[in-house]
Coordinates of C-alpha atoms in Angstrom, one line a residue:
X1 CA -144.1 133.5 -166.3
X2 CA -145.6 130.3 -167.4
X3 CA -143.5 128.2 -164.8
X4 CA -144.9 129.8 -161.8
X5 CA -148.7 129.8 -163.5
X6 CA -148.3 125.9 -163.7
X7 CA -146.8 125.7 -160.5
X8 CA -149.8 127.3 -158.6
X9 CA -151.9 125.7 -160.9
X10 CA -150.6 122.3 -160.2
X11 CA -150.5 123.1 -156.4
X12 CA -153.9 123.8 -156.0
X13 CA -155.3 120.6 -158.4
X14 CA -153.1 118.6 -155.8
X15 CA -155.1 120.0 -152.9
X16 CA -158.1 120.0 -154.4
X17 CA -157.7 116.5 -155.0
X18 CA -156.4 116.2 -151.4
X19 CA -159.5 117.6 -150.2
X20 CA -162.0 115.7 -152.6
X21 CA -159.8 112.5 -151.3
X22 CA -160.2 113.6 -147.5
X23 CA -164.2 114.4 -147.8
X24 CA -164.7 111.2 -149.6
X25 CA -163.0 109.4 -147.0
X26 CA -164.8 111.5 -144.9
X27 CA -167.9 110.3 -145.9
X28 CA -167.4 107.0 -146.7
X29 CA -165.2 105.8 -143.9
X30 CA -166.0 107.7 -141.2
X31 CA -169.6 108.2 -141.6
X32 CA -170.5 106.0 -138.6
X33 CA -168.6 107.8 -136.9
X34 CA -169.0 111.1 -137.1
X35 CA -173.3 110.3 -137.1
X36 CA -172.7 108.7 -134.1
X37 CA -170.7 111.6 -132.3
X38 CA -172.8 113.5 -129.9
X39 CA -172.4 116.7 -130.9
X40 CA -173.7 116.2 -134.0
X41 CA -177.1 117.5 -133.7
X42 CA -178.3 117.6 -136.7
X43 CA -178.1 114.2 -137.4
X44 CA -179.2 113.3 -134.2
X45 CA -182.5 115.6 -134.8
X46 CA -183.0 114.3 -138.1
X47 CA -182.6 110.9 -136.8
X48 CA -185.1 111.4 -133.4
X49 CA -187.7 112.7 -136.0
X50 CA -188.0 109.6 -137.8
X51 CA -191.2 107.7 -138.4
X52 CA -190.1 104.9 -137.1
X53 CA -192.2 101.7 -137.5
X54 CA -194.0 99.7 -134.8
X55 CA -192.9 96.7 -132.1
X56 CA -195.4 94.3 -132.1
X57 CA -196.9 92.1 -130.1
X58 CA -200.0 90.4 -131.4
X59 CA -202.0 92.7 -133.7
X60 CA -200.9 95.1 -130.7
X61 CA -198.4 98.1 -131.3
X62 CA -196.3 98.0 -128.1
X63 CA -193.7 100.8 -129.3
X64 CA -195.1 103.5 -132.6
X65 CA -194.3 106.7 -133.6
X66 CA -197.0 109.4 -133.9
X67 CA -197.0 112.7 -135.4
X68 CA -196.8 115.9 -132.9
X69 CA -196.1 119.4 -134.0
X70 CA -192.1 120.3 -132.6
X71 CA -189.2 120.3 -134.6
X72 CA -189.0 116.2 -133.9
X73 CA -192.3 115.3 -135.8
X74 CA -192.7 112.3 -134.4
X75 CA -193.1 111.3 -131.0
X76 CA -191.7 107.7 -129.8
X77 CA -194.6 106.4 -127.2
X78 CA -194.9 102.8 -125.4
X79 CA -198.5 101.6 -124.4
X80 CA -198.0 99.8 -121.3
X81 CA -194.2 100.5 -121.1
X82 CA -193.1 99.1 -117.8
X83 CA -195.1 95.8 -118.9
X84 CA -192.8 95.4 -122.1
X85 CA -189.6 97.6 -121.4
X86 CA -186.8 94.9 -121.4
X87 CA -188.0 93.4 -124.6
X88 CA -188.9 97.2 -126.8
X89 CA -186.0 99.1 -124.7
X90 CA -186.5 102.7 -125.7
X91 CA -185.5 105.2 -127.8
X92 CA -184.2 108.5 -126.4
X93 CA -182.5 111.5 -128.0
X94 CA -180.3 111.8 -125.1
X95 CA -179.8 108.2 -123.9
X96 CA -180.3 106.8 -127.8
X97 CA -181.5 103.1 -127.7
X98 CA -181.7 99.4 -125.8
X99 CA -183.4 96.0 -126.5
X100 CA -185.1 95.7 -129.8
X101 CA -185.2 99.5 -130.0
X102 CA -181.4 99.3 -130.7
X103 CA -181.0 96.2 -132.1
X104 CA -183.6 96.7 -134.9
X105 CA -183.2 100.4 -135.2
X106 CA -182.3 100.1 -139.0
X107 CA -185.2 97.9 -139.8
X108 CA -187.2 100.3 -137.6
X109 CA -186.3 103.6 -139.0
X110 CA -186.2 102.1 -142.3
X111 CA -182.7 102.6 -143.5
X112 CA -182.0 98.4 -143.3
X113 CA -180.3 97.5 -146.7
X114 CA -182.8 95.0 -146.9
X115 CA -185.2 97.6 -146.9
X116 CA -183.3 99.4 -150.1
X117 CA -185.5 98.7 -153.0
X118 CA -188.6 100.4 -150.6
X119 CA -186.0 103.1 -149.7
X120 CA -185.6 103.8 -153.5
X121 CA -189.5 103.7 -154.2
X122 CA -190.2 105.9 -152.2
X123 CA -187.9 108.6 -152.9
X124 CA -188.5 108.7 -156.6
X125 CA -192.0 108.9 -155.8
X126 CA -191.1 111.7 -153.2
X127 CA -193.0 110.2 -150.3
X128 CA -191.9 110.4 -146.7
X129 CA -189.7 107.5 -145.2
X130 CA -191.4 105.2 -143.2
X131 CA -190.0 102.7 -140.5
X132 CA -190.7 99.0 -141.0
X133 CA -192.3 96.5 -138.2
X134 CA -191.1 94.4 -136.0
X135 CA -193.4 91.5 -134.9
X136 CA -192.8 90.0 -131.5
X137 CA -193.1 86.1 -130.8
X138 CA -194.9 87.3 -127.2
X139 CA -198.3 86.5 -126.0
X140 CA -199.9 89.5 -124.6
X141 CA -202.0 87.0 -122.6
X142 CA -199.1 85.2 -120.6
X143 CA -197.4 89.1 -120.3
X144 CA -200.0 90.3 -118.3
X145 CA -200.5 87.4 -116.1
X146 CA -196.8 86.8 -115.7
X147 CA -196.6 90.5 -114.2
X148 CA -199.9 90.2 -112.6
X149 CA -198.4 86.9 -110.9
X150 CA -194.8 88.5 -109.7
X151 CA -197.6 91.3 -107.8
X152 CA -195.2 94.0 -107.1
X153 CA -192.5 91.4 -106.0
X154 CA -188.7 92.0 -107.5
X155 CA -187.8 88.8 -110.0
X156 CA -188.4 87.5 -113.5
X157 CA -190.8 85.5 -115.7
X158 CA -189.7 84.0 -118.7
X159 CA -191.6 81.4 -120.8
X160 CA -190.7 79.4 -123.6
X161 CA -192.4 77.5 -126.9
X162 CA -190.0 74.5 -125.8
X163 CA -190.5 72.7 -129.9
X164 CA -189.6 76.3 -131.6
X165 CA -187.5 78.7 -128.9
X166 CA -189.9 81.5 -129.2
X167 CA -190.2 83.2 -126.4
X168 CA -193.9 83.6 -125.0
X169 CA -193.3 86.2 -121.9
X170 CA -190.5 87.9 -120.3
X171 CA -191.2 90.0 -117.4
X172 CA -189.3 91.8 -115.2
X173 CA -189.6 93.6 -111.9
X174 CA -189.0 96.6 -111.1
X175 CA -189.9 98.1 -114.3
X176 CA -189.5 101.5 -116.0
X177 CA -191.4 103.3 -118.5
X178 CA -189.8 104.0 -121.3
X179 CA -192.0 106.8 -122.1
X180 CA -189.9 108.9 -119.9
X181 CA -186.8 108.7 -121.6
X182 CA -188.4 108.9 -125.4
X183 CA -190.1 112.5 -124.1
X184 CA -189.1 115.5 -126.2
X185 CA -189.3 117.5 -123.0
X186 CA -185.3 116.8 -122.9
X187 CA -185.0 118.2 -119.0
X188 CA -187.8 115.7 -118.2
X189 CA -185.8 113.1 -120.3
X190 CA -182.4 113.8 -117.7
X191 CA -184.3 114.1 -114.8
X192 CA -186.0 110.4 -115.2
X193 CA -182.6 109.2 -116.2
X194 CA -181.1 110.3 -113.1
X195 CA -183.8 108.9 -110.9
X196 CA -183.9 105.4 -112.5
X197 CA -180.0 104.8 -112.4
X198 CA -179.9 106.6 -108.5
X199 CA -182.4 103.8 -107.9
X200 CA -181.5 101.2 -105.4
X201 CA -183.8 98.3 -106.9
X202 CA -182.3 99.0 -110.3
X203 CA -185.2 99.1 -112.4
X204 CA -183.0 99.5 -115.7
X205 CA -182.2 95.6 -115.0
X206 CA -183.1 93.2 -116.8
X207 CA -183.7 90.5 -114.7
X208 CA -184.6 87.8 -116.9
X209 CA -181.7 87.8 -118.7
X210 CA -178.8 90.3 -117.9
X211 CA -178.8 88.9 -114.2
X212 CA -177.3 85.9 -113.1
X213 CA -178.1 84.5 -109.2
X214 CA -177.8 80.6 -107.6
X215 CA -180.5 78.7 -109.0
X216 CA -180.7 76.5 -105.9
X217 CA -182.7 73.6 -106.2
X218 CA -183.6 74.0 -109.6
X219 CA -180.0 73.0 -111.0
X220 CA -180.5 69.7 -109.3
X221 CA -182.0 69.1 -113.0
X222 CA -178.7 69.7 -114.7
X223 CA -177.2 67.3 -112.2
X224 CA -179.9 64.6 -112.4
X225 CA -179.5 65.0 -116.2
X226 CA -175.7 64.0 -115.7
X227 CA -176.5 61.2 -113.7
X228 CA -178.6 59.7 -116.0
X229 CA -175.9 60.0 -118.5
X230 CA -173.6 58.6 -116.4
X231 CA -176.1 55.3 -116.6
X232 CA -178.0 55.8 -113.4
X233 CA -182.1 55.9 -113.7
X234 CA -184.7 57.1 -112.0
X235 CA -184.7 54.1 -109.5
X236 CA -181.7 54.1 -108.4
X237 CA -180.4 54.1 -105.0
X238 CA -179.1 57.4 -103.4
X239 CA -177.6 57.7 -99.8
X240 CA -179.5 60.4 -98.3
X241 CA -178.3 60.2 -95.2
X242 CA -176.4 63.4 -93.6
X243 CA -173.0 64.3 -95.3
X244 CA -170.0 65.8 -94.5
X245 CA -168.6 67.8 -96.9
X246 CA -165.0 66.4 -98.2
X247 CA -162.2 68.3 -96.3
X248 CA -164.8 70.2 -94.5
X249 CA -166.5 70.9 -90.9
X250 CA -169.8 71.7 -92.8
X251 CA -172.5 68.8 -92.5
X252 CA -175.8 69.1 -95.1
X253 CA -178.7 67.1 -93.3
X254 CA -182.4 67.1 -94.1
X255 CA -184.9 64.6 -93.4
X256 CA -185.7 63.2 -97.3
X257 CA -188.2 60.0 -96.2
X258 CA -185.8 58.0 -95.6
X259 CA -182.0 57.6 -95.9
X260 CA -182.0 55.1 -98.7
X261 CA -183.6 56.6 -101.5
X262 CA -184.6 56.5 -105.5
X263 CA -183.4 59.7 -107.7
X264 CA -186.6 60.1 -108.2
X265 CA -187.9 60.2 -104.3
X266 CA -184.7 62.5 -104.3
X267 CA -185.7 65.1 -106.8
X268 CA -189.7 64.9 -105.6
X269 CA -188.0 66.1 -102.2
X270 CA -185.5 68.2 -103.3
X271 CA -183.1 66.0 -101.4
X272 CA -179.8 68.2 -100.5
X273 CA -177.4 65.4 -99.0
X274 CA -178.0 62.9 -101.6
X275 CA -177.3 65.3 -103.9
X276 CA -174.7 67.1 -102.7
X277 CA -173.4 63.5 -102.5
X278 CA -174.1 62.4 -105.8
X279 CA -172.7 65.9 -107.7
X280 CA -169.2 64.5 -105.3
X281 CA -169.3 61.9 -107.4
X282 CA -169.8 62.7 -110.5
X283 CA -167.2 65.1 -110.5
X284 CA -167.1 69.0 -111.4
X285 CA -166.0 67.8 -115.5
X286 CA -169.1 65.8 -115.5
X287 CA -171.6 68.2 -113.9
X288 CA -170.1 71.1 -116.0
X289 CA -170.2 69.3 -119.3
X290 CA -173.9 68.6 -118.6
X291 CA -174.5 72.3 -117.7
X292 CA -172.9 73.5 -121.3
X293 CA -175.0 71.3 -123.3
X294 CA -177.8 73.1 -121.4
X295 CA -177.1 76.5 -122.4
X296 CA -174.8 77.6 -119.6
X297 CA -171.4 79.5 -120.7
X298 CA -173.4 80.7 -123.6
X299 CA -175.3 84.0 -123.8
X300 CA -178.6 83.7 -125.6
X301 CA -180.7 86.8 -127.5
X302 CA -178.5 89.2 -128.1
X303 CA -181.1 91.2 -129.7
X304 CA -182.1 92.2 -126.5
X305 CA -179.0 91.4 -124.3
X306 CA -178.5 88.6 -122.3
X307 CA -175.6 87.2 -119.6
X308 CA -174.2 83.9 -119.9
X309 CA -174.9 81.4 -116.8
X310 CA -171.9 79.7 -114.9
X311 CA -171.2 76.7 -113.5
X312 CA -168.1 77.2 -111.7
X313 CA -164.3 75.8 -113.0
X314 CA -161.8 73.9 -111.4
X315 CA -163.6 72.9 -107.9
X316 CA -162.6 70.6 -105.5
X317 CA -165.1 68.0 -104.1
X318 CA -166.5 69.9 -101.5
X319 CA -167.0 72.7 -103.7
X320 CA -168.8 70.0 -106.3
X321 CA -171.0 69.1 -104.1
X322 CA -172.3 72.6 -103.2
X323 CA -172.4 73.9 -106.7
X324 CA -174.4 70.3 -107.3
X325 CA -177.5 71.6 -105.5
X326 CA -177.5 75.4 -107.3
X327 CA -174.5 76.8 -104.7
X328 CA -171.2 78.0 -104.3
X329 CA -170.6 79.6 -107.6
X330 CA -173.1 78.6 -109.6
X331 CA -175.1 81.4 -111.1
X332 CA -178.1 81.3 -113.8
X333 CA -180.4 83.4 -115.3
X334 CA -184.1 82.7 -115.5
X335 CA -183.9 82.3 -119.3
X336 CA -181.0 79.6 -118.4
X337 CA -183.3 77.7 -116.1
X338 CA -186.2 78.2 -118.1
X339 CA -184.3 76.7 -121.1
X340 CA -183.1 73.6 -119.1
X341 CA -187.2 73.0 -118.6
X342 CA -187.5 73.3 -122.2
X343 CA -184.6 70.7 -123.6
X344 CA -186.1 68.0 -120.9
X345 CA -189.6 68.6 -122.2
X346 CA -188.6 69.0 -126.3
X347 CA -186.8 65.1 -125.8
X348 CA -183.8 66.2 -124.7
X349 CA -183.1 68.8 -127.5
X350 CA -182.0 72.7 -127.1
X351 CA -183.8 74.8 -129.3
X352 CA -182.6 78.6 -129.4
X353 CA -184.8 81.0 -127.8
X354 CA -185.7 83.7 -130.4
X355 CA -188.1 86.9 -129.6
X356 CA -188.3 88.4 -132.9
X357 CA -190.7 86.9 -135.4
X358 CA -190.5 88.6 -138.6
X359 CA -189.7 91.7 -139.6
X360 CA -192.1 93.7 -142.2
X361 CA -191.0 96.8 -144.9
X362 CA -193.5 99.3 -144.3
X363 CA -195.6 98.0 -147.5
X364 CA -196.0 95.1 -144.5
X365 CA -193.5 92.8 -146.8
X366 CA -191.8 90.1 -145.1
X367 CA -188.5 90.8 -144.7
X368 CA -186.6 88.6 -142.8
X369 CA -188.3 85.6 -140.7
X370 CA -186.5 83.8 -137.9
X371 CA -186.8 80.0 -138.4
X372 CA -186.5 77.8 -135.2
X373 CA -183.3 76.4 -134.9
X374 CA -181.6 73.4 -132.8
X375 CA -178.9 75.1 -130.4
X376 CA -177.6 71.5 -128.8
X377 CA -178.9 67.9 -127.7
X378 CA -178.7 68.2 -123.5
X379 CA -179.8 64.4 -123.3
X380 CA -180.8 61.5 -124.8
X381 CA -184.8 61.1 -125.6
X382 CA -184.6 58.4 -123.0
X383 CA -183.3 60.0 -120.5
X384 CA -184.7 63.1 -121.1
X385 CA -188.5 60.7 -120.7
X386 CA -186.9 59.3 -117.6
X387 CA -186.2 63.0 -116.3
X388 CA -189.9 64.1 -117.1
X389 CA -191.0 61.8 -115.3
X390 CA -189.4 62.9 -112.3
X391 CA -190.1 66.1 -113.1
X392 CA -194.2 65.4 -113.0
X393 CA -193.9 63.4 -109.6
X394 CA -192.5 66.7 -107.9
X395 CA -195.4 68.7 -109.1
X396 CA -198.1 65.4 -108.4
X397 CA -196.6 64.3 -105.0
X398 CA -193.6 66.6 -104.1
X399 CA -192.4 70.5 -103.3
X400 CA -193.9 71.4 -106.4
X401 CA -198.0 70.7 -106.1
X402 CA -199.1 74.6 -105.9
X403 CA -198.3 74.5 -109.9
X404 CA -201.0 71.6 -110.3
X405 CA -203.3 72.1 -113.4
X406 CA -206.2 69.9 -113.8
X407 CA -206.3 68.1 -117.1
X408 CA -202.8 69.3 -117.8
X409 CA -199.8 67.1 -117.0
X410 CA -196.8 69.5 -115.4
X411 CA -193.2 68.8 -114.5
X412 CA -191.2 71.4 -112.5
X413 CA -188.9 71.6 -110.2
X414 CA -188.5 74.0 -106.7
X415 CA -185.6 75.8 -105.7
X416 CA -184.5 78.1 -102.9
X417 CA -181.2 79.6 -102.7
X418 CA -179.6 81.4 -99.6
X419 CA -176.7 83.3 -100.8
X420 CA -176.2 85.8 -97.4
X421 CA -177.9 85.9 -94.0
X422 CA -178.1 89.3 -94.4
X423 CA -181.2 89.1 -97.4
X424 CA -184.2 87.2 -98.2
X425 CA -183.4 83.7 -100.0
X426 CA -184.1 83.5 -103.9
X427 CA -187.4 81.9 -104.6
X428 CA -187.1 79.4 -108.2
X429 CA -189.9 77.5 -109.8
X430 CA -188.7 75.9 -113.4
X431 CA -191.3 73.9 -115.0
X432 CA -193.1 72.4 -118.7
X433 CA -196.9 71.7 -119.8
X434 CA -197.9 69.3 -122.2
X435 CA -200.9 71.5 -123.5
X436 CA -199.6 74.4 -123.9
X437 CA -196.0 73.1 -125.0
X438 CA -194.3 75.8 -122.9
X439 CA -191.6 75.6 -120.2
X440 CA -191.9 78.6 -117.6
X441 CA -189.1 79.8 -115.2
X442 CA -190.6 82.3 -111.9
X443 CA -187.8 83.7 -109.9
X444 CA -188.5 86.3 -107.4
X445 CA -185.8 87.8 -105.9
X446 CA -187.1 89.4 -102.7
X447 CA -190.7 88.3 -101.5
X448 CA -191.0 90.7 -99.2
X449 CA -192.0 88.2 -96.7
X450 CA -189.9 86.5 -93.9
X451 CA -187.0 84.3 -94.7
X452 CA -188.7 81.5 -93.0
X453 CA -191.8 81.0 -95.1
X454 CA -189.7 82.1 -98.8
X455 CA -189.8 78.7 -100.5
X456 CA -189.8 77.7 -104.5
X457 CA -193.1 75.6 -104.2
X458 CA -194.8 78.5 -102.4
X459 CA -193.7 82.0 -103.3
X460 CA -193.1 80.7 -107.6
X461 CA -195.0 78.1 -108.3
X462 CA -198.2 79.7 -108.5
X463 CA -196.6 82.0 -110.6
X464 CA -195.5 79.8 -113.3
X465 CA -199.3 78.3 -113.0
X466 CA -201.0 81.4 -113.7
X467 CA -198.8 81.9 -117.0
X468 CA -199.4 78.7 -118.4
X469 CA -203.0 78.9 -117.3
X470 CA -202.9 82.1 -119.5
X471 CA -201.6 80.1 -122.5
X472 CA -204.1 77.7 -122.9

């Protein structure tokens, strides 16, 4: 009688254990998991009702949580949310979370392990969780007028401190409110889901830094850069004359002042044949080298997502030359070009662009601060002096003198990039200040105006103005 006893007996400590062994792993291996699964209401309700801390920008809350009376508690709400939606993203209990929303949700909601010791406070002292803060490097200032400056036009704005990386404005347009996703009204939430993905312009897009397009004239920078490097300066002697692509029926011509010119007169007219020529002779290695030590290959704020820009591989001279002067293949994102602005103006050096600040417990405790850091030397000080240079004669004499500041010295540089007869041409304007230190990029990606009048110096110049006009 005893054998069978212990039998059972020993059967069911063995499952019990089993199960103990199973719930534990459960709970400690596959708890990301199964929170994550969307079925899982009740976490996902518990999470949704959080109160979450604020985004910040200024003494501004751009993104907060405020108390309503539903089962959620607490209502996510964005004051002007189009204006800031690809930096805060937003925070959906249907469509979860993008941008900072996402990427700081833990410090946000509160649950960060850096935020443990608050965490612990608070529940031995039985008070409510609160979310921590997130404090943005943007100036509300440059926002506005970057947004008010694109006027309803699809592109992107980005500017940058070009001595730290922080990142001053990023604009994008089309825009979306986030406000319609973070509803609690959860048929409203689908129904503005729907519309914004079935929508042709794509306003989910970020477009200053998930979208890549042919910079144009503006990459004449990177390929000035490399001829410095190569040993050239700014007075040497380019062949402007027309060229004939290598291997190729296709002849670039434009009348540049003359057909012997310096590579400065070349970059103050945005000079396509002596370009194109000179990017033939540098070769694709050389051109491409120079492009990677600006940033390009390599995708930058991942807190709020970014695409790495492209200069194209293994390209025959022909195809050199066009992707020398921002074509063929080559594809960059306005923080790219906006970047390449900032090395030439910080002496040459790349500094990473950074859009978080700090981050704050909810007892406003700093915890975590992002330091400026060095991402790569483009150029020498020199040459980056000589390429400044060149940079202020194209806004003083050449294509770009609608970005003209008085009392402010400006270098920037045009560009405008045909990639199909069948749409309008990209308009680029990439440009520094000396006072404020801040390199701008203003791309607009349709100006709604005929082909024939879409140029760099006209349709984004003035925007790139008005934002550092705004940062003074």
């Amino acid at each position: 009688m005893n054998r069978p006893i212990r039998g059972v007996a020993v059967t069911a400590m063995v499952m019990f254990f089993a199960l103990m062994a199973n719930l534990s792993y459960l709970y400690v291996g596959q708890q990301g998991y199964l929170n994550e699964r969307p079925e899982n209401r009740r976490v996902a309700d518990a999470r949704f009702g959080q109160d979450r801390g604020p985004i910040m920008v200024g003494n501004t809350p751009v993104a907060q949580s405020e108390a309503v009376k539903d089962r959620y508690k607490f209502q996510r709400t964005y004051s002007s949310g189009k204006l800031y939606a690809p930096v805060t993203g937003f925070y959906s209990y249907l469509y979860r979370t993008s941008a900072l929303e996402s990427s700081y949700s833990a410090q946000l909601a509160g649950v960060d392990d850096s935020q443990f010791l608050n965490r612990l406070v608070n529940t031995l002292s039985g008070s409510s969780q609160r979310g921590g803060t997130v404090e943005t490097t943007l100036d509300a200032k440059a926002q506005k007028a970057a947004w008010d400056a694109l006027d309803g036009r699809k592109g992107a704005v980005v500017a940058i401190d070009y001595k730290t990386g922080a990142i001053k404005a990023l604009v994008t347009y089309p825009s979306y409110d986030p406000n319609d996703l973070a509803t609690h009204d959860l048929a409203a939430s689908t129904k503005a889901w729907d519309k914004l993905n079935a929508d042709s312009s794509r306003p989910l897009a970020n477009r200053a830094t998930k979208e890549i397009y042919a910079p144009g004239s503006t990459f004449k920078l990177v390929t000035a850069a490399a001829a410095l490097d190569s040993g050239m300066d700014a007075d040497t002697i380019l062949d402007a004359s027309s060229y004939k692509l290598p291997g190729s029926t296709k002849v670039i011509s434009q009348n540049c002042g003359g057909t012997k010119i310096t590579l400065t007169q070349a970059l103050e007219t945005s000079c396509n044949p002596a370009f194109a020529r000179l990017g033939a002779e540098l070769g694709d290695d050389a051109i491409r080298e120079q492009a990677e030590k600006f940033g390009f290959g390599t995708a930058f704020l991942s807190d709020i997502g970014s695409s790495a820009s492209v200069f194209p591989d293994d390209l025959d001279a022909a195809q050199t030359a066009m992707s020398a002067i921002g074509e063929y293949e080559t594809q960059a994102s306005p923080l790219q070009m906006a970047m390449v602005s900032a090395a030439i103006a910080n002496d040459g050096v790349v500094m990473d662009p950074y859009i978080v600040d700090q981050v704050l417990d909810n007892d406003l405790k700093v915890v975590s601060q992002t330091r400026p850091q060095q991402q790569s030397v483009a150029l020498s000080s020199g040459n980056s002096s000589e390429l400044k240079k060149m940079m202020v004669q194209v806004v003083e004499n050449g294509t770009g003198y609608r970005a003209q500041i008085p009392g402010v010295t400006v270098g920037g540089k045009t560009g405008t990039a045909r990639t199909s007869s069948e749409r309008n041409p990209y308009a680029w304007f990439t440009a520094w200040a000396d006072d404020p230190s801040v390199a701008v990029c203003a791309f607009v990606e349709d100006a709604d105006i005929p082909a024939t009048e879409i140029a760099g110096g006209a349709v984004a110049a003035p925007i790139a103005k008005a934002v550092i006009e705004a940062l003074r």
